[in-house]
Amino acid sequence: MRTISIIIPCYNEAENIKLFYEAVREIKLDAIIEFWYIDDGSEDGTLYEIIKLSQEHPEVHYLSFSRNFGKEAALIAGLEYATGDYIAPMDVDLQDPPSLLPIMLDKLDKNSELDCILTKRNSREGEPAIRSFFSKLFYQIESKLSDVSMESGVRDYRLMTRRMVDAILELREYNRFSKGLWSWVGFKSETIGYDNIDRAAGKTSWNFRSLFRYALEGIINFSNVPLEIATLSGIVICLLSGIAMLYIIIRALIWGDSTSGWPSLATIILFMGGLQLFCLGIIGKYIGKIFLETKERPHYIVAKSSEDKVNK
Ligand code: UDP
Ligand code: MG
């Protein structure tokens, strides 16, 4: 009998731990299920709930991080520890409907060429309009700027074969943008849609600022286009100011020097300064990434886990 490993990143989700387990258990699946709850340094009773659940059910495993490392770190930890033939990352808030699991498994069974079934929200109903707007904008920019394809509305929730997960685990970079990496490894995939579902309990841990940073990560990690824009705008501005300089020199030679014109001069200086800082900022972002990569720090630190020999 094959095994499906479900990876569940949890950050302050005490109320959802048990709900999630029960919801998955209600589903009829032609496979053994292995649960991997990853406690991402929660400050509420999340870990307590997980440990309780794992004591009642041997198929529930867990890792608990020493602090909040972020969902991306929790996902990679889960991928590393999961032993299943199939692996599915799922949100613990039940926004990823477990009822899709049998459908996804069925699709993989029927078509041996497929290695991944993606899920996609048909609409962003129930989400603040401004968030939907910027999300869509991000995916549009991202798909133009980088060569990995990322579709708007596609979730982290997906069913992957062991083959694909092993390929993902080969990517050791520190700066992780899972959606991009999972798309980068390739493999044939199919998408199924579903209607948006509200959180079971608790509230989202994302705000506008964290989403903006997430989007920026996505672009910087998967595209060199911002660097090219910096270079190109530098060249264009240099050419323009070269022409302007010629014009000023010729004008001074013909009509003599005049002190009038300092406003335009000040404007040009300010504009150039701004542009230089902007380009430096972009370059700095990439250097920052290199800096973090060279340290080769671990993605996460496990403080406690169900696999510990002695459970303190
Ligand atoms: N999550 C996490 N670490 C974090 C933030 C979130 O492990 O730092 C988990 C969270 O517990 C949930 C999933 O990631 O299972 C998705 O988070 P959330 O529901 O807040 O995001 P949204 O559905 O609003 O995009
Ligand atoms: Mg959610």
Coordinates of C-alpha atoms and ligand atoms in Angstrom, one line a residue:
M1 CA 0.0 0.0 0.0
R2 CA 1.4 3.4 -0.9
T3 CA 1.8 6.3 1.5
I4 CA 0.9 9.9 1.2
S5 CA 2.8 12.4 3.4
I6 CA 0.9 15.5 4.3
I7 CA 3.1 18.4 5.3
I8 CA 1.4 21.0 7.5
P9 CA 3.2 24.2 8.4
C10 CA 1.6 25.7 11.5
Y11 CA 2.2 29.1 13.1
N12 CA -0.1 29.9 16.0
E13 CA -2.9 27.6 14.9
A14 CA -3.8 25.8 18.1
E15 CA -7.5 25.6 17.3
N16 CA -6.9 24.2 13.8
I17 CA -4.6 21.2 14.6
K18 CA -7.2 18.7 15.6
L19 CA -9.9 20.1 13.1
F20 CA -7.4 19.5 10.3
Y21 CA -6.6 15.9 11.4
E22 CA -10.3 15.1 11.6
A23 CA -11.1 16.6 8.3
V24 CA -8.4 14.6 6.5
R25 CA -9.4 11.4 8.3
E26 CA -13.0 11.8 7.0
I27 CA -11.7 11.4 3.4
K28 CA -11.7 8.0 1.9
L29 CA -8.3 7.5 0.4
D30 CA -6.7 4.5 -1.3
A31 CA -3.5 5.1 0.6
I32 CA -1.9 5.3 4.0
I33 CA -1.6 8.8 5.3
E34 CA 1.4 10.1 7.2
F35 CA 0.9 13.6 8.9
W36 CA 3.9 15.9 9.3
Y37 CA 2.9 18.9 11.4
I38 CA 5.7 21.5 11.4
D39 CA 5.4 23.9 14.3
D40 CA 7.0 27.1 13.0
G41 CA 7.9 28.5 16.4
S42 CA 4.3 29.2 17.5
E43 CA 3.7 31.2 20.6
D44 CA 0.3 29.7 21.5
G45 CA -0.6 26.2 22.4
T46 CA 0.0 24.8 18.9
L47 CA 2.9 22.5 19.9
Y48 CA 0.9 21.2 22.8
E49 CA -2.0 20.3 20.5
I50 CA 0.3 18.6 18.0
I51 CA 2.1 16.6 20.7
K52 CA -1.3 15.5 22.1
L53 CA -2.5 14.5 18.7
S54 CA 0.7 12.5 18.0
Q55 CA 0.4 10.6 21.2
E56 CA -3.1 9.5 20.2
H57 CA -2.2 8.7 16.6
P58 CA 1.0 7.0 15.6
E59 CA 0.8 8.3 12.0
V60 CA 1.1 11.9 13.3
H61 CA 4.7 13.1 13.3
Y62 CA 5.9 16.6 14.1
L63 CA 8.9 18.9 14.1
S64 CA 9.0 22.0 16.2
F65 CA 11.3 24.9 15.2
S66 CA 13.4 26.8 17.7
R67 CA 11.8 30.0 16.5
N68 CA 9.6 31.3 13.6
F69 CA 11.5 30.5 10.4
G70 CA 8.6 31.2 8.0
K71 CA 6.4 28.9 6.0
E72 CA 9.0 28.3 3.3
A73 CA 11.4 26.8 5.9
A74 CA 8.6 24.7 7.3
L75 CA 7.8 23.4 3.9
I76 CA 11.4 22.3 3.1
A77 CA 11.7 20.7 6.5
G78 CA 8.5 18.7 5.8
L79 CA 9.8 17.7 2.4
E80 CA 13.0 16.5 4.0
Y81 CA 11.4 14.4 6.7
A82 CA 8.4 13.0 4.8
T83 CA 8.8 9.4 3.7
G84 CA 5.7 8.9 1.6
D85 CA 5.5 7.9 -2.1
Y86 CA 3.4 11.0 -2.6
I87 CA 3.7 14.3 -0.8
A88 CA 1.2 17.1 -0.3
P89 CA 1.8 20.4 1.5
M90 CA -1.4 21.7 3.0
D91 CA -2.4 24.7 5.1
V92 CA -3.7 23.8 8.5
D93 CA -6.6 26.3 8.3
L94 CA -8.5 24.0 6.0
Q95 CA -8.3 26.5 3.2
D96 CA -6.9 23.6 1.2
P97 CA -9.8 21.2 0.9
P98 CA -8.8 17.6 1.8
S99 CA -11.7 16.4 -0.4
L100 CA -9.4 17.1 -3.4
L101 CA -6.8 14.5 -2.3
P102 CA -8.6 11.5 -3.8
I103 CA -9.2 13.4 -7.0
M104 CA -5.6 14.3 -7.3
L105 CA -4.4 10.8 -6.5
D106 CA -6.8 9.4 -9.1
K107 CA -5.4 11.7 -11.7
L108 CA -1.8 10.7 -10.9
D109 CA -2.9 7.0 -11.1
K110 CA -4.6 7.4 -14.5
N111 CA -1.7 9.3 -16.1
S112 CA 1.7 7.9 -15.3
E113 CA 3.3 10.9 -17.2
L114 CA 2.1 13.3 -14.5
D115 CA 4.2 14.0 -11.5
C116 CA 2.3 16.8 -9.9
I117 CA -1.3 17.9 -9.5
L118 CA -1.7 21.6 -8.7
T119 CA -4.6 23.2 -7.1
K120 CA -5.9 26.6 -8.1
R121 CA -8.5 28.9 -6.6
N122 CA -11.2 29.7 -9.2
S123 CA -11.9 33.1 -7.6
R124 CA -10.4 35.2 -4.9
E125 CA -13.8 35.7 -3.3
G126 CA -13.7 36.6 0.4
E127 CA -10.2 38.2 0.0
P128 CA -9.8 42.0 0.3
A129 CA -10.0 43.6 -3.1
I130 CA -6.8 45.4 -2.8
R131 CA -4.9 42.2 -1.9
S132 CA -6.4 40.4 -5.0
F133 CA -5.4 43.3 -7.2
F134 CA -1.8 43.3 -6.0
S135 CA -1.6 39.5 -6.1
K136 CA -2.7 39.5 -9.7
L137 CA -0.3 42.3 -10.6
F138 CA 2.6 40.4 -9.0
Y139 CA 1.9 37.2 -11.0
Q140 CA 1.6 39.3 -14.2
I141 CA 5.0 41.0 -13.5
E142 CA 6.6 37.7 -12.4
S143 CA 5.5 35.8 -15.5
K144 CA 6.9 38.5 -17.7
L145 CA 10.2 38.9 -15.8
S146 CA 11.2 35.3 -15.2
D147 CA 11.2 32.0 -17.1
V148 CA 9.5 29.9 -14.5
S149 CA 5.8 30.0 -15.0
M150 CA 3.7 30.9 -12.0
E151 CA 0.0 31.2 -12.4
S152 CA -2.2 33.6 -10.3
G153 CA -4.4 31.6 -7.8
V154 CA -2.2 28.5 -7.8
R155 CA -1.7 27.3 -4.2
D156 CA 1.1 25.6 -2.4
Y157 CA -1.4 22.8 -2.0
R158 CA -0.4 20.1 -4.5
L159 CA 0.2 16.4 -4.7
M160 CA 3.7 15.5 -5.9
T161 CA 5.4 12.2 -6.6
R162 CA 8.6 11.2 -4.7
R163 CA 10.5 11.7 -7.9
M164 CA 9.6 15.4 -8.0
V165 CA 10.2 15.9 -4.3
D166 CA 13.7 14.4 -4.6
A167 CA 14.4 16.9 -7.4
I168 CA 13.2 19.8 -5.2
L169 CA 15.4 18.6 -2.4
E170 CA 18.4 18.9 -4.6
L171 CA 18.0 22.7 -4.7
R172 CA 19.9 23.7 -1.6
E173 CA 19.6 27.5 -1.9
Y174 CA 19.0 29.5 1.2
N175 CA 16.7 32.1 -0.4
R176 CA 13.6 30.0 -1.1
F177 CA 10.5 30.9 -2.9
S178 CA 8.8 27.6 -3.0
K179 CA 6.3 28.3 -5.7
G180 CA 9.1 29.3 -8.0
L181 CA 11.4 26.4 -7.1
W182 CA 8.6 23.8 -7.4
S183 CA 7.9 25.2 -10.9
W184 CA 11.6 25.4 -11.8
V185 CA 12.2 21.6 -11.4
G186 CA 9.7 21.0 -14.2
F187 CA 7.9 17.7 -14.5
K188 CA 4.5 17.4 -16.1
S189 CA 1.6 18.7 -14.0
E190 CA -2.1 19.3 -14.2
T191 CA -4.2 21.9 -12.4
I192 CA -7.6 21.5 -10.8
G193 CA -9.7 24.4 -9.6
Y194 CA -11.8 24.9 -6.5
D195 CA -13.7 27.7 -4.9
N196 CA -12.1 29.8 -2.2
I197 CA -12.8 28.7 1.4
D198 CA -12.5 30.8 4.5
R199 CA -10.2 29.9 7.3
A200 CA -11.6 27.3 9.8
A201 CA -10.4 29.3 12.8
G202 CA -7.8 31.9 13.7
K203 CA -6.6 34.6 11.4
T204 CA -4.1 34.9 8.6
S205 CA -0.6 35.7 9.6
W206 CA 0.1 37.7 6.4
N207 CA -0.3 41.4 6.1
F208 CA 0.2 43.7 3.2
R209 CA 3.9 44.3 4.2
S210 CA 4.8 40.6 4.4
L211 CA 3.0 39.9 1.2
F212 CA 4.9 42.7 -0.5
R213 CA 8.2 41.3 0.7
Y214 CA 7.1 37.8 -0.4
A215 CA 6.4 39.2 -3.9
L216 CA 9.7 41.0 -4.0
E217 CA 11.5 37.8 -3.0
G218 CA 9.7 36.0 -5.8
I219 CA 10.9 38.5 -8.4
I220 CA 14.5 38.9 -7.2
N221 CA 15.0 35.1 -6.7
F222 CA 13.8 34.2 -10.2
S223 CA 14.7 37.1 -12.4
N224 CA 17.7 39.1 -13.5
V225 CA 15.5 41.6 -15.3
P226 CA 15.7 44.2 -12.5
L227 CA 19.5 44.1 -12.9
E228 CA 19.1 44.6 -16.6
I229 CA 16.6 47.5 -16.1
A230 CA 19.2 49.1 -13.8
T231 CA 21.9 48.7 -16.5
L232 CA 19.7 49.8 -19.3
S233 CA 18.4 52.9 -17.6
G234 CA 22.0 53.8 -16.7
I235 CA 23.0 53.6 -20.3
V236 CA 20.0 55.6 -21.5
I237 CA 20.5 58.3 -18.9
C238 CA 24.2 58.5 -19.8
L239 CA 23.4 59.0 -23.5
L240 CA 20.8 61.6 -22.7
S241 CA 23.1 63.6 -20.4
G242 CA 25.9 63.3 -23.0
I243 CA 23.7 65.0 -25.6
A244 CA 22.6 67.6 -23.0
M245 CA 26.3 68.3 -22.2
L246 CA 27.2 68.8 -25.8
Y247 CA 24.2 71.2 -26.1
I248 CA 25.3 73.2 -23.1
I249 CA 28.9 73.4 -24.2
I250 CA 28.0 74.5 -27.7
R251 CA 25.5 77.0 -26.3
A252 CA 28.1 78.4 -23.9
L253 CA 30.6 78.8 -26.8
I254 CA 28.2 80.6 -29.0
W255 CA 26.2 82.8 -26.6
G256 CA 28.7 82.9 -23.7
D257 CA 28.3 81.5 -20.2
S258 CA 25.2 82.4 -18.2
T259 CA 24.4 81.8 -14.6
S260 CA 20.8 81.3 -15.5
G261 CA 19.9 77.6 -15.9
W262 CA 20.9 76.5 -12.5
P263 CA 17.4 75.1 -11.9
S264 CA 17.8 72.7 -14.7
L265 CA 21.3 71.8 -13.5
A266 CA 20.0 71.1 -10.0
T267 CA 17.2 69.0 -11.5
I268 CA 19.6 66.9 -13.5
I269 CA 21.9 66.3 -10.5
L270 CA 19.0 65.3 -8.3
F271 CA 17.6 63.0 -11.0
M272 CA 20.9 61.3 -11.6
G273 CA 21.5 60.9 -7.9
G274 CA 18.1 59.3 -7.5
L275 CA 18.7 57.0 -10.4
Q276 CA 22.1 55.9 -9.1
L277 CA 20.6 55.2 -5.7
F278 CA 17.8 53.2 -7.3
C279 CA 20.2 51.1 -9.3
L280 CA 22.5 50.6 -6.3
G281 CA 19.5 49.5 -4.3
I282 CA 18.6 46.8 -6.9
I283 CA 22.2 45.6 -7.1
G284 CA 22.4 45.7 -3.3
K285 CA 19.4 43.4 -3.1
Y286 CA 21.2 40.8 -5.2
I287 CA 24.4 41.2 -3.3
G288 CA 22.4 40.7 -0.1
K289 CA 21.1 37.4 -1.5
I290 CA 24.7 36.3 -2.4
F291 CA 25.8 37.2 1.1
L292 CA 23.1 35.0 2.7
E293 CA 23.9 32.1 0.3
T294 CA 27.6 32.1 1.0
K295 CA 26.9 31.7 4.8
E296 CA 25.2 28.4 4.0
R297 CA 23.1 28.6 7.1
P298 CA 20.5 25.9 7.7
H299 CA 17.0 26.7 6.6
Y300 CA 15.6 25.9 10.0
I301 CA 16.6 24.6 13.5
V302 CA 14.5 21.8 15.0
A303 CA 14.1 22.2 18.8
K304 CA 11.9 19.2 19.3
S305 CA 10.4 16.4 17.2
S306 CA 8.5 13.2 17.3
E307 CA 11.6 11.5 15.9
D308 CA 13.7 12.4 19.0
K309 CA 15.0 9.2 20.7
V310 CA 14.5 10.7 24.1
N311 CA 11.5 13.0 24.3
K312 CA 12.1 15.5 27.0
Ligands
UDP1 N1 2.5 29.6 8.4 C1 3.7 29.2 8.9 N2 4.7 30.1 9.2 C2 4.5 31.5 9.2 C3 3.2 31.9 8.6 C4 2.3 31.0 8.3 O1 4.0 28.0 9.0 O2 5.4 32.2 9.5 C5 1.5 28.6 8.0 C6 0.1 28.8 8.6 O3 0.0 28.3 9.9 C7 -0.8 28.2 7.6 C8 -0.1 28.4 6.3 O4 1.3 28.7 6.6 O5 -0.9 26.8 7.8 C9 -0.8 29.5 5.5 O6 -0.8 30.7 6.3 P1 -2.1 31.7 6.3 O7 -3.4 30.9 6.4 O8 -1.9 32.7 7.4 O9 -1.9 32.3 4.9 P2 -3.1 32.7 3.8 O10 -4.0 31.5 3.7 O11 -3.8 33.8 4.4 O12 -2.3 33.0 2.6
MG2 MG -4.9 30.4 5.1

